Amino acid sequence: MRFKKDIIEIIKFTSVIILISILFSACAKDLEPVQEDNEVLRIAHLVNGFLGDKSFHDSAERGFSNLKRELGDGFYYKTVEMTNDTTRHLPTLYEYAESREWDIIVVGTWQMVDNLIEVANEYPDQKFIIYDDQLNYENGGFKNVYSVKFKQNEGSFLAGYLAAKLSEKEDDPKIDPNNCKIGFLGGMSTPVINDFLVGYIEGAKYANPEAEVIVSYIGDFFDAPKGKSLALVQYLNLGVDIGFNVASLAGIGQIDAAYEADKYAIGVDSDQAELVGEPRASNIPTSMLKNVDKAMERAIKLHMNGELKYGDVEILGLKDEAVGLVKNRNYEKIVPEDIKKSIDEVEEKLISGEIKVGTAFGKTSQEIDELIESAK
């Protein structure tokens, strides 16, 4: 009996030891630090708005998605939609900088400039990229921030040229060839949006000095119903045949209006004919591309090669394939051959510098207002 009791006690003791061992092992596993993989480049893309704008933010997202497909396991990115609630933007940027989990934090547009100035100063060892605006590098600061901007005035020069030429097209029920009147629908009156406007007006006047440009601003980049309402006024009341939207998600309203009024709309930032699909796509002869996707792919690859110019800004244009016109099936179908040929010639002149496009940067609001009035 004694022997039997000893065996039982040994079994109990052994069971307890095994159980403790299992528990300790589990706890030790939880406490074990995550092994960092230095081969994986980690990117946080903080969107000051939403994806699904079929324009600017979607273009940036496409760039990171392309990089993931190309680089595979060596690349990881996370996109955060911070919404259009601006009170969330700075805390989110702080949160991701404080985590120290990301090789690069990417943000975009003028809305994030002040936020980035604050956070980049607080975290000088964290790398940042901002697209479509820049920080002030005059005093040699922000060595951890790379800025990339676009010559949207060059791309919109082509859009204005095409719009004015198309407005003379005969035998097209969407066009009154005796009335060269085109539209511009901006999200807000900001330097970047007005840089589009300056190029658009100059391109239109280059094509036809008598062209009229009707300008409207929505007041934000999200209100598509208001964008549609303003565009319908241009089309139905003011005689516009072709409009150009530069308003992100709100600009989709102009595409809806063009379809409803049976007029033309030029898309922006992405190939909006492809993104919106039929039947609305048939009213979009082209889109003016601002290739944020290509700019992001370029920047990340330069970073990986140790060649990205942190502490500086680059401005990419037509010769860098950072802006331009979509030449898709709609373009081939809608745009006459003589206009396509002339657009190719204008592109060559822009790239060579023979045509120099004005800019809104440095202009006062009064000068912009005067330009708008003179274009009517």
C-alpha positions as YAML, in Angstrom:
chain: A
units: angstrom
residues:
- id: 1
  name: MET
  ca: [0.00, 0.00, 0.00]
- id: 2
  name: ARG
  ca: [2.83, 2.38, 0.88]
- id: 3
  name: PHE
  ca: [4.43, 1.78, -2.50]
- id: 4
  name: LYS
  ca: [1.15, 2.50, -4.23]
- id: 5
  name: LYS
  ca: [0.77, 5.79, -2.32]
- id: 6
  name: ASP
  ca: [4.31, 6.79, -3.29]
- id: 7
  name: ILE
  ca: [3.56, 6.16, -6.94]
- id: 8
  name: ILE
  ca: [0.41, 8.27, -6.71]
- id: 9
  name: GLU
  ca: [2.32, 11.12, -5.06]
- id: 10
  name: ILE
  ca: [5.02, 10.97, -7.71]
- id: 11
  name: ILE
  ca: [2.39, 11.11, -10.45]
- id: 12
  name: LYS
  ca: [0.71, 14.11, -8.80]
- id: 13
  name: PHE
  ca: [4.03, 15.91, -8.38]
- id: 14
  name: THR
  ca: [5.06, 15.20, -11.94]
- id: 15
  name: SER
  ca: [1.71, 16.46, -13.24]
- id: 16
  name: VAL
  ca: [2.08, 19.69, -11.30]
- id: 17
  name: ILE
  ca: [5.60, 20.18, -12.67]
- id: 18
  name: ILE
  ca: [4.38, 19.59, -16.23]
- id: 19
  name: LEU
  ca: [1.47, 21.98, -15.75]
- id: 20
  name: ILE
  ca: [3.74, 24.69, -14.32]
- id: 21
  name: SER
  ca: [6.15, 24.13, -17.14]
- id: 22
  name: ILE
  ca: [3.42, 24.53, -19.73]
- id: 23
  name: LEU
  ca: [2.11, 27.69, -18.09]
- id: 24
  name: PHE
  ca: [5.58, 29.18, -17.78]
- id: 25
  name: SER
  ca: [6.33, 28.35, -21.39]
- id: 26
  name: ALA
  ca: [3.12, 30.06, -22.52]
- id: 27
  name: CYS
  ca: [3.85, 33.16, -20.43]
- id: 28
  name: ALA
  ca: [7.41, 33.27, -21.64]
- id: 29
  name: LYS
  ca: [6.16, 33.15, -25.22]
- id: 30
  name: ASP
  ca: [3.85, 36.11, -24.57]
- id: 31
  name: LEU
  ca: [6.66, 38.12, -23.03]
- id: 32
  name: GLU
  ca: [9.11, 37.31, -25.78]
- id: 33
  name: PRO
  ca: [9.83, 40.43, -27.88]
- id: 34
  name: VAL
  ca: [8.75, 40.39, -31.49]
- id: 35
  name: GLN
  ca: [11.73, 39.70, -33.72]
- id: 36
  name: GLU
  ca: [12.26, 42.64, -36.04]
- id: 37
  name: ASP
  ca: [12.86, 41.75, -39.67]
- id: 38
  name: ASN
  ca: [15.19, 44.34, -41.12]
- id: 39
  name: GLU
  ca: [14.50, 43.05, -44.62]
- id: 40
  name: VAL
  ca: [10.90, 44.29, -44.56]
- id: 41
  name: LEU
  ca: [10.24, 47.93, -45.38]
- id: 42
  name: ARG
  ca: [7.23, 49.12, -43.37]
- id: 43
  name: ILE
  ca: [5.14, 52.05, -44.63]
- id: 44
  name: ALA
  ca: [2.22, 53.78, -42.90]
- id: 45
  name: HIS
  ca: [0.03, 55.74, -45.32]
- id: 46
  name: LEU
  ca: [-2.19, 58.17, -43.40]
- id: 47
  name: VAL
  ca: [-5.01, 59.45, -45.61]
- id: 48
  name: ASN
  ca: [-6.56, 62.77, -44.57]
- id: 49
  name: GLY
  ca: [-9.92, 61.68, -45.95]
- id: 50
  name: PHE
  ca: [-11.18, 58.45, -47.43]
- id: 51
  name: LEU
  ca: [-10.21, 55.98, -50.10]
- id: 52
  name: GLY
  ca: [-12.79, 55.62, -52.85]
- id: 53
  name: ASP
  ca: [-12.45, 59.21, -54.08]
- id: 54
  name: LYS
  ca: [-11.67, 57.76, -57.55]
- id: 55
  name: SER
  ca: [-9.02, 60.43, -57.72]
- id: 56
  name: PHE
  ca: [-6.12, 61.61, -55.60]
- id: 57
  name: HIS
  ca: [-6.06, 59.30, -52.57]
- id: 58
  name: ASP
  ca: [-6.87, 56.27, -54.69]
- id: 59
  name: SER
  ca: [-3.88, 57.10, -56.90]
- id: 60
  name: ALA
  ca: [-1.52, 57.13, -53.91]
- id: 61
  name: GLU
  ca: [-2.99, 53.86, -52.66]
- id: 62
  name: ARG
  ca: [-2.48, 52.31, -56.09]
- id: 63
  name: GLY
  ca: [1.22, 53.13, -55.87]
- id: 64
  name: PHE
  ca: [1.64, 51.24, -52.60]
- id: 65
  name: SER
  ca: [-0.42, 48.35, -53.90]
- id: 66
  name: ASN
  ca: [1.83, 48.15, -56.96]
- id: 67
  name: LEU
  ca: [4.91, 48.14, -54.73]
- id: 68
  name: LYS
  ca: [3.47, 45.29, -52.67]
- id: 69
  name: ARG
  ca: [2.91, 43.20, -55.78]
- id: 70
  name: GLU
  ca: [6.42, 43.93, -57.01]
- id: 71
  name: LEU
  ca: [8.36, 43.60, -53.76]
- id: 72
  name: GLY
  ca: [6.27, 40.89, -52.09]
- id: 73
  name: ASP
  ca: [7.33, 39.91, -48.58]
- id: 74
  name: GLY
  ca: [9.99, 42.61, -48.53]
- id: 75
  name: PHE
  ca: [7.35, 45.33, -48.38]
- id: 76
  name: TYR
  ca: [4.50, 45.95, -45.95]
- id: 77
  name: TYR
  ca: [2.17, 48.92, -45.88]
- id: 78
  name: LYS
  ca: [-0.84, 49.96, -43.87]
- id: 79
  name: THR
  ca: [-3.33, 52.59, -45.01]
- id: 80
  name: VAL
  ca: [-5.30, 54.52, -42.40]
- id: 81
  name: GLU
  ca: [-8.35, 56.51, -43.45]
- id: 82
  name: MET
  ca: [-8.34, 59.40, -40.99]
- id: 83
  name: THR
  ca: [-11.62, 60.74, -42.49]
- id: 84
  name: ASN
  ca: [-12.28, 64.41, -43.18]
- id: 85
  name: ASP
  ca: [-12.50, 65.11, -39.43]
- id: 86
  name: THR
  ca: [-9.40, 67.31, -39.11]
- id: 87
  name: THR
  ca: [-9.31, 66.88, -35.32]
- id: 88
  name: ARG
  ca: [-8.18, 63.29, -35.90]
- id: 89
  name: HIS
  ca: [-5.26, 64.06, -38.17]
- id: 90
  name: LEU
  ca: [-2.65, 65.34, -35.70]
- id: 91
  name: PRO
  ca: [-3.32, 62.72, -32.97]
- id: 92
  name: THR
  ca: [-3.13, 59.93, -35.55]
- id: 93
  name: LEU
  ca: [0.15, 61.24, -36.92]
- id: 94
  name: TYR
  ca: [1.54, 61.40, -33.37]
- id: 95
  name: GLU
  ca: [0.31, 57.88, -32.65]
- id: 96
  name: TYR
  ca: [2.14, 56.39, -35.62]
- id: 97
  name: ALA
  ca: [5.32, 58.37, -35.00]
- id: 98
  name: GLU
  ca: [5.36, 57.40, -31.31]
- id: 99
  name: SER
  ca: [4.97, 53.70, -32.13]
- id: 100
  name: ARG
  ca: [8.38, 53.67, -33.86]
- id: 101
  name: GLU
  ca: [7.14, 50.73, -35.92]
- id: 102
  name: TRP
  ca: [7.35, 52.36, -39.36]
- id: 103
  name: ASP
  ca: [10.30, 53.03, -41.61]
- id: 104
  name: ILE
  ca: [8.37, 55.78, -43.39]
- id: 105
  name: ILE
  ca: [5.13, 57.58, -42.58]
- id: 106
  name: VAL
  ca: [3.43, 59.02, -45.66]
- id: 107
  name: VAL
  ca: [0.88, 61.86, -45.69]
- id: 108
  name: GLY
  ca: [-0.45, 64.17, -48.38]
- id: 109
  name: THR
  ca: [-1.84, 67.61, -49.24]
- id: 110
  name: TRP
  ca: [-1.75, 71.07, -47.68]
- id: 111
  name: GLN
  ca: [-4.03, 69.98, -44.83]
- id: 112
  name: MET
  ca: [-1.21, 67.93, -43.30]
- id: 113
  name: VAL
  ca: [1.62, 70.48, -43.55]
- id: 114
  name: ASP
  ca: [1.25, 72.09, -40.11]
- id: 115
  name: ASN
  ca: [0.67, 68.71, -38.48]
- id: 116
  name: LEU
  ca: [3.79, 67.30, -40.10]
- id: 117
  name: ILE
  ca: [5.89, 70.30, -39.08]
- id: 118
  name: GLU
  ca: [5.00, 69.65, -35.44]
- id: 119
  name: VAL
  ca: [5.47, 65.88, -35.45]
- id: 120
  name: ALA
  ca: [8.58, 65.81, -37.65]
- id: 121
  name: ASN
  ca: [10.30, 68.18, -35.22]
- id: 122
  name: GLU
  ca: [9.34, 65.95, -32.29]
- id: 123
  name: TYR
  ca: [10.63, 62.79, -33.98]
- id: 124
  name: PRO
  ca: [13.76, 63.69, -35.97]
- id: 125
  name: ASP
  ca: [14.72, 60.02, -36.39]
- id: 126
  name: GLN
  ca: [11.41, 59.11, -38.03]
- id: 127
  name: LYS
  ca: [11.31, 59.38, -41.83]
- id: 128
  name: PHE
  ca: [8.31, 61.09, -43.46]
- id: 129
  name: ILE
  ca: [7.07, 61.70, -47.00]
- id: 130
  name: ILE
  ca: [4.50, 64.34, -47.91]
- id: 131
  name: TYR
  ca: [3.02, 64.47, -51.39]
- id: 132
  name: ASP
  ca: [1.34, 67.40, -53.16]
- id: 133
  name: ASP
  ca: [2.81, 69.97, -50.79]
- id: 134
  name: GLN
  ca: [6.06, 70.73, -49.04]
- id: 135
  name: LEU
  ca: [7.71, 71.86, -45.87]
- id: 136
  name: ASN
  ca: [9.91, 74.94, -45.74]
- id: 137
  name: TYR
  ca: [13.53, 73.81, -46.06]
- id: 138
  name: GLU
  ca: [15.08, 77.27, -46.31]
- id: 139
  name: ASN
  ca: [16.68, 77.11, -42.86]
- id: 140
  name: GLY
  ca: [18.06, 73.62, -43.36]
- id: 141
  name: GLY
  ca: [15.51, 71.86, -41.17]
- id: 142
  name: PHE
  ca: [13.35, 68.79, -41.63]
- id: 143
  name: LYS
  ca: [16.17, 66.49, -42.70]
- id: 144
  name: ASN
  ca: [13.76, 63.62, -42.03]
- id: 145
  name: VAL
  ca: [11.06, 64.77, -44.49]
- id: 146
  name: TYR
  ca: [10.92, 64.36, -48.27]
- id: 147
  name: SER
  ca: [8.38, 66.46, -50.18]
- id: 148
  name: VAL
  ca: [7.13, 65.80, -53.69]
- id: 149
  name: LYS
  ca: [4.98, 68.20, -55.66]
- id: 150
  name: PHE
  ca: [3.59, 68.11, -59.16]
- id: 151
  name: LYS
  ca: [3.49, 70.48, -62.11]
- id: 152
  name: GLN
  ca: [-0.27, 70.18, -62.30]
- id: 153
  name: ASN
  ca: [-0.26, 73.43, -64.28]
- id: 154
  name: GLU
  ca: [1.43, 71.56, -67.16]
- id: 155
  name: GLY
  ca: [-1.10, 68.74, -67.12]
- id: 156
  name: SER
  ca: [-4.05, 71.10, -66.87]
- id: 157
  name: PHE
  ca: [-2.62, 73.20, -69.72]
- id: 158
  name: LEU
  ca: [-3.19, 70.11, -71.87]
- id: 159
  name: ALA
  ca: [-6.68, 69.67, -70.38]
- id: 160
  name: GLY
  ca: [-7.58, 73.28, -71.18]
- id: 161
  name: TYR
  ca: [-6.15, 72.99, -74.67]
- id: 162
  name: LEU
  ca: [-8.16, 69.83, -75.33]
- id: 163
  name: ALA
  ca: [-11.35, 71.28, -73.87]
- id: 164
  name: ALA
  ca: [-11.15, 74.40, -76.03]
- id: 165
  name: LYS
  ca: [-10.39, 72.39, -79.15]
- id: 166
  name: LEU
  ca: [-13.22, 69.92, -78.47]
- id: 167
  name: SER
  ca: [-15.64, 72.79, -77.91]
- id: 168
  name: GLU
  ca: [-15.22, 73.61, -81.62]
- id: 169
  name: LYS
  ca: [-16.04, 70.06, -82.69]
- id: 170
  name: GLU
  ca: [-18.84, 69.84, -85.23]
- id: 171
  name: ASP
  ca: [-21.40, 67.06, -85.69]
- id: 172
  name: ASP
  ca: [-21.36, 66.22, -82.00]
- id: 173
  name: PRO
  ca: [-24.68, 66.59, -80.15]
- id: 174
  name: LYS
  ca: [-22.82, 67.39, -76.92]
- id: 175
  name: ILE
  ca: [-21.10, 70.41, -78.47]
- id: 176
  name: ASP
  ca: [-22.20, 73.82, -79.69]
- id: 177
  name: PRO
  ca: [-19.31, 74.63, -82.06]
- id: 178
  name: ASN
  ca: [-20.29, 78.30, -82.20]
- id: 179
  name: ASN
  ca: [-19.87, 78.76, -78.48]
- id: 180
  name: CYS
  ca: [-16.36, 78.04, -77.15]
- id: 181
  name: LYS
  ca: [-17.28, 77.93, -73.48]
- id: 182
  name: ILE
  ca: [-15.64, 75.48, -71.06]
- id: 183
  name: GLY
  ca: [-15.94, 74.96, -67.31]
- id: 184
  name: PHE
  ca: [-13.66, 74.50, -64.30]
- id: 185
  name: LEU
  ca: [-14.95, 73.03, -61.03]
- id: 186
  name: GLY
  ca: [-12.53, 73.35, -58.11]
- id: 187
  name: GLY
  ca: [-12.85, 71.89, -54.65]
- id: 188
  name: MET
  ca: [-11.54, 74.95, -52.84]
- id: 189
  name: SER
  ca: [-9.58, 78.06, -53.77]
- id: 190
  name: THR
  ca: [-6.15, 76.83, -52.64]
- id: 191
  name: PRO
  ca: [-2.75, 77.38, -54.29]
- id: 192
  name: VAL
  ca: [-2.65, 73.83, -55.67]
- id: 193
  name: ILE
  ca: [-6.19, 73.93, -57.08]
- id: 194
  name: ASN
  ca: [-5.56, 77.37, -58.54]
- id: 195
  name: ASP
  ca: [-2.36, 76.06, -60.12]
- id: 196
  name: PHE
  ca: [-4.59, 73.66, -62.05]
- id: 197
  name: LEU
  ca: [-6.78, 76.64, -62.94]
- id: 198
  name: VAL
  ca: [-3.94, 78.81, -64.23]
- id: 199
  name: GLY
  ca: [-2.70, 76.04, -66.51]
- id: 200
  name: TYR
  ca: [-6.23, 75.23, -67.68]
- id: 201
  name: ILE
  ca: [-6.99, 78.84, -68.65]
- id: 202
  name: GLU
  ca: [-3.63, 79.28, -70.39]
- id: 203
  name: GLY
  ca: [-4.11, 76.02, -72.33]
- id: 204
  name: ALA
  ca: [-7.59, 77.04, -73.42]
- id: 205
  name: LYS
  ca: [-6.40, 80.47, -74.56]
- id: 206
  name: TYR
  ca: [-3.45, 78.89, -76.39]
- id: 207
  name: ALA
  ca: [-5.94, 76.75, -78.34]
- id: 208
  name: ASN
  ca: [-8.44, 79.55, -78.88]
- id: 209
  name: PRO
  ca: [-7.87, 83.12, -77.62]
- id: 210
  name: GLU
  ca: [-11.66, 83.62, -77.67]
- id: 211
  name: ALA
  ca: [-12.36, 80.65, -75.40]
- id: 212
  name: GLU
  ca: [-14.38, 81.42, -72.25]
- id: 213
  name: VAL
  ca: [-13.70, 79.64, -68.97]
- id: 214
  name: ILE
  ca: [-16.44, 79.53, -66.32]
- id: 215
  name: VAL
  ca: [-15.07, 78.84, -62.83]
- id: 216
  name: SER
  ca: [-16.89, 77.50, -59.76]
- id: 217
  name: TYR
  ca: [-15.63, 76.34, -56.35]
- id: 218
  name: ILE
  ca: [-17.50, 73.78, -54.27]
- id: 219
  name: GLY
  ca: [-16.05, 74.78, -50.90]
- id: 220
  name: ASP
  ca: [-14.75, 71.34, -49.95]
- id: 221
  name: PHE
  ca: [-13.58, 68.08, -51.51]
- id: 222
  name: PHE
  ca: [-16.37, 65.77, -50.34]
- id: 223
  name: ASP
  ca: [-19.73, 67.31, -51.29]
- id: 224
  name: ALA
  ca: [-20.54, 65.51, -54.57]
- id: 225
  name: PRO
  ca: [-24.20, 66.67, -54.62]
- id: 226
  name: LYS
  ca: [-23.07, 70.30, -54.50]
- id: 227
  name: GLY
  ca: [-20.49, 69.58, -57.18]
- id: 228
  name: LYS
  ca: [-23.22, 68.15, -59.38]
- id: 229
  name: SER
  ca: [-25.47, 71.15, -58.75]
- id: 230
  name: LEU
  ca: [-22.77, 73.67, -59.69]
- id: 231
  name: ALA
  ca: [-21.81, 71.67, -62.77]
- id: 232
  name: LEU
  ca: [-25.42, 71.49, -63.93]
- id: 233
  name: VAL
  ca: [-25.62, 75.29, -63.69]
- id: 234
  name: GLN
  ca: [-22.52, 75.53, -65.88]
- id: 235
  name: TYR
  ca: [-23.87, 73.04, -68.42]
- id: 236
  name: LEU
  ca: [-27.54, 73.97, -68.57]
- id: 237
  name: ASN
  ca: [-27.58, 77.66, -67.69]
- id: 238
  name: LEU
  ca: [-24.20, 79.04, -68.70]
- id: 239
  name: GLY
  ca: [-23.63, 77.16, -71.97]
- id: 240
  name: VAL
  ca: [-20.60, 75.08, -70.96]
- id: 241
  name: ASP
  ca: [-19.99, 72.05, -73.22]
- id: 242
  name: ILE
  ca: [-16.97, 70.57, -71.42]
- id: 243
  name: GLY
  ca: [-16.06, 70.80, -67.75]
- id: 244
  name: PHE
  ca: [-12.91, 69.93, -65.81]
- id: 245
  name: ASN
  ca: [-13.28, 68.79, -62.20]
- id: 246
  name: VAL
  ca: [-10.44, 69.29, -59.72]
- id: 247
  name: ALA
  ca: [-12.29, 68.43, -56.55]
- id: 248
  name: SER
  ca: [-11.47, 64.87, -55.45]
- id: 249
  name: LEU
  ca: [-14.63, 63.04, -54.30]
- id: 250
  name: ALA
  ca: [-16.80, 66.13, -54.79]
- id: 251
  name: GLY
  ca: [-15.76, 66.22, -58.43]
- id: 252
  name: ILE
  ca: [-17.66, 63.01, -59.11]
- id: 253
  name: GLY
  ca: [-20.71, 65.27, -58.99]
- id: 254
  name: GLN
  ca: [-19.57, 66.92, -62.20]
- id: 255
  name: ILE
  ca: [-19.29, 63.54, -63.92]
- id: 256
  name: ASP
  ca: [-22.87, 62.77, -62.84]
- id: 257
  name: ALA
  ca: [-23.96, 66.18, -64.16]
- id: 258
  name: ALA
  ca: [-22.22, 65.64, -67.50]
- id: 259
  name: TYR
  ca: [-24.03, 62.35, -67.95]
- id: 260
  name: GLU
  ca: [-27.38, 63.88, -67.00]
- id: 261
  name: ALA
  ca: [-26.92, 66.93, -69.24]
- id: 262
  name: ASP
  ca: [-25.29, 64.90, -72.04]
- id: 263
  name: LYS
  ca: [-22.13, 67.02, -71.98]
- id: 264
  name: TYR
  ca: [-18.44, 66.21, -71.50]
- id: 265
  name: ALA
  ca: [-16.40, 66.11, -68.29]
- id: 266
  name: ILE
  ca: [-12.62, 65.83, -68.00]
- id: 267
  name: GLY
  ca: [-11.53, 63.73, -65.04]
- id: 268
  name: VAL
  ca: [-8.61, 64.37, -62.73]
- id: 269
  name: ASP
  ca: [-5.75, 62.59, -60.94]
- id: 270
  name: SER
  ca: [-6.79, 59.08, -62.05]
- id: 271
  name: ASP
  ca: [-8.44, 57.63, -65.15]
- id: 272
  name: GLN
  ca: [-11.94, 58.47, -63.94]
- id: 273
  name: ALA
  ca: [-13.64, 56.90, -66.98]
- id: 274
  name: GLU
  ca: [-12.22, 53.56, -65.92]
- id: 275
  name: LEU
  ca: [-13.06, 54.13, -62.29]
- id: 276
  name: VAL
  ca: [-16.69, 55.23, -62.65]
- id: 277
  name: GLY
  ca: [-17.51, 52.77, -65.44]
- id: 278
  name: GLU
  ca: [-20.35, 52.86, -67.92]
- id: 279
  name: PRO
  ca: [-22.65, 54.57, -68.62]
- id: 280
  name: ARG
  ca: [-21.00, 57.68, -67.16]
- id: 281
  name: ALA
  ca: [-17.60, 56.87, -68.64]
- id: 282
  name: SER
  ca: [-18.83, 57.64, -72.17]
- id: 283
  name: ASN
  ca: [-19.01, 61.34, -71.24]
- id: 284
  name: ILE
  ca: [-15.34, 61.49, -70.17]
- id: 285
  name: PRO
  ca: [-13.04, 62.05, -73.19]
- id: 286
  name: THR
  ca: [-9.94, 62.00, -70.99]
- id: 287
  name: SER
  ca: [-8.63, 62.60, -67.48]
- id: 288
  name: MET
  ca: [-5.71, 64.77, -66.45]
- id: 289
  name: LEU
  ca: [-3.43, 62.51, -64.51]
- id: 290
  name: LYS
  ca: [-1.54, 63.51, -61.44]
- id: 291
  name: ASN
  ca: [0.41, 60.30, -61.02]
- id: 292
  name: VAL
  ca: [0.77, 60.16, -57.27]
- id: 293
  name: ASP
  ca: [1.10, 56.39, -57.66]
- id: 294
  name: LYS
  ca: [4.21, 56.67, -59.82]
- id: 295
  name: ALA
  ca: [5.66, 59.36, -57.56]
- id: 296
  name: MET
  ca: [5.24, 57.08, -54.54]
- id: 297
  name: GLU
  ca: [6.75, 54.09, -56.32]
- id: 298
  name: ARG
  ca: [9.69, 56.25, -57.38]
- id: 299
  name: ALA
  ca: [10.20, 57.69, -53.88]
- id: 300
  name: ILE
  ca: [10.13, 54.31, -52.13]
- id: 301
  name: LYS
  ca: [12.62, 52.79, -54.56]
- id: 302
  name: LEU
  ca: [14.94, 55.77, -54.14]
- id: 303
  name: HIS
  ca: [14.66, 55.34, -50.35]
- id: 304
  name: MET
  ca: [15.57, 51.66, -50.66]
- id: 305
  name: ASN
  ca: [18.66, 52.65, -52.65]
- id: 306
  name: GLY
  ca: [19.59, 55.34, -50.13]
- id: 307
  name: GLU
  ca: [19.01, 58.06, -52.73]
- id: 308
  name: LEU
  ca: [15.79, 59.77, -51.62]
- id: 309
  name: LYS
  ca: [16.32, 63.49, -51.01]
- id: 310
  name: TYR
  ca: [15.16, 63.91, -47.44]
- id: 311
  name: GLY
  ca: [15.32, 67.53, -46.38]
- id: 312
  name: ASP
  ca: [14.31, 68.68, -49.85]
- id: 313
  name: VAL
  ca: [11.43, 68.97, -52.31]
- id: 314
  name: GLU
  ca: [11.15, 67.65, -55.84]
- id: 315
  name: ILE
  ca: [8.66, 68.99, -58.37]
- id: 316
  name: LEU
  ca: [7.74, 66.45, -61.04]
- id: 317
  name: GLY
  ca: [6.12, 67.33, -64.36]
- id: 318
  name: LEU
  ca: [5.28, 66.09, -67.83]
- id: 319
  name: LYS
  ca: [8.83, 65.00, -68.69]
- id: 320
  name: ASP
  ca: [8.86, 62.89, -65.51]
- id: 321
  name: GLU
  ca: [5.54, 61.27, -66.53]
- id: 322
  name: ALA
  ca: [4.11, 62.65, -63.30]
- id: 323
  name: VAL
  ca: [1.29, 64.49, -65.07]
- id: 324
  name: GLY
  ca: [-0.43, 64.14, -68.44]
- id: 325
  name: LEU
  ca: [-3.60, 63.12, -70.23]
- id: 326
  name: VAL
  ca: [-5.17, 59.66, -70.34]
- id: 327
  name: LYS
  ca: [-5.23, 58.39, -73.91]
- id: 328
  name: ASN
  ca: [-7.68, 55.54, -73.58]
- id: 329
  name: ARG
  ca: [-10.51, 54.17, -75.75]
- id: 330
  name: ASN
  ca: [-12.70, 57.19, -75.05]
- id: 331
  name: TYR
  ca: [-9.90, 59.52, -76.06]
- id: 332
  name: GLU
  ca: [-9.38, 57.59, -79.28]
- id: 333
  name: LYS
  ca: [-13.10, 57.54, -80.01]
- id: 334
  name: ILE
  ca: [-14.08, 61.11, -79.08]
- id: 335
  name: VAL
  ca: [-11.03, 63.22, -79.95]
- id: 336
  name: PRO
  ca: [-10.56, 63.88, -83.71]
- id: 337
  name: GLU
  ca: [-7.23, 62.94, -85.27]
- id: 338
  name: ASP
  ca: [-6.17, 66.52, -85.98]
- id: 339
  name: ILE
  ca: [-6.68, 67.48, -82.31]
- id: 340
  name: LYS
  ca: [-4.77, 64.40, -81.12]
- id: 341
  name: LYS
  ca: [-1.89, 65.36, -83.38]
- id: 342
  name: SER
  ca: [-1.86, 68.93, -82.10]
- id: 343
  name: ILE
  ca: [-1.91, 67.69, -78.49]
- id: 344
  name: ASP
  ca: [1.17, 65.55, -79.19]
- id: 345
  name: GLU
  ca: [2.88, 68.67, -80.52]
- id: 346
  name: VAL
  ca: [1.91, 70.72, -77.47]
- id: 347
  name: GLU
  ca: [3.25, 67.98, -75.18]
- id: 348
  name: GLU
  ca: [6.61, 68.13, -76.96]
- id: 349
  name: LYS
  ca: [6.72, 71.90, -76.57]
- id: 350
  name: LEU
  ca: [5.94, 71.64, -72.86]
- id: 351
  name: ILE
  ca: [8.65, 69.04, -72.32]
- id: 352
  name: SER
  ca: [11.24, 71.03, -74.27]
- id: 353
  name: GLY
  ca: [10.34, 74.25, -72.47]
- id: 354
  name: GLU
  ca: [9.18, 76.01, -75.61]
- id: 355
  name: ILE
  ca: [5.83, 76.49, -73.85]
- id: 356
  name: LYS
  ca: [6.21, 77.78, -70.30]
- id: 357
  name: VAL
  ca: [3.08, 77.59, -68.15]
- id: 358
  name: GLY
  ca: [2.25, 80.15, -65.48]
- id: 359
  name: THR
  ca: [1.62, 79.15, -61.90]
- id: 360
  name: ALA
  ca: [-0.70, 80.16, -59.08]
- id: 361
  name: PHE
  ca: [2.10, 79.93, -56.54]
- id: 362
  name: GLY
  ca: [3.12, 83.42, -55.58]
- id: 363
  name: LYS
  ca: [-0.10, 84.96, -56.87]
- id: 364
  name: THR
  ca: [-2.40, 86.82, -54.49]
- id: 365
  name: SER
  ca: [-6.09, 85.97, -54.19]
- id: 366
  name: GLN
  ca: [-6.84, 89.25, -55.97]
- id: 367
  name: GLU
  ca: [-4.65, 88.23, -58.92]
- id: 368
  name: ILE
  ca: [-6.48, 84.87, -59.10]
- id: 369
  name: ASP
  ca: [-9.83, 86.67, -59.06]
- id: 370
  name: GLU
  ca: [-8.66, 88.96, -61.84]
- id: 371
  name: LEU
  ca: [-7.55, 85.97, -63.89]
- id: 372
  name: ILE
  ca: [-10.94, 84.31, -63.46]
- id: 373
  name: GLU
  ca: [-12.72, 87.48, -64.55]
- id: 374
  name: SER
  ca: [-10.48, 87.91, -67.59]
- id: 375
  name: ALA
  ca: [-11.16, 84.33, -68.72]
- id: 376
  name: LYS
  ca: [-14.94, 84.79, -68.94]
...
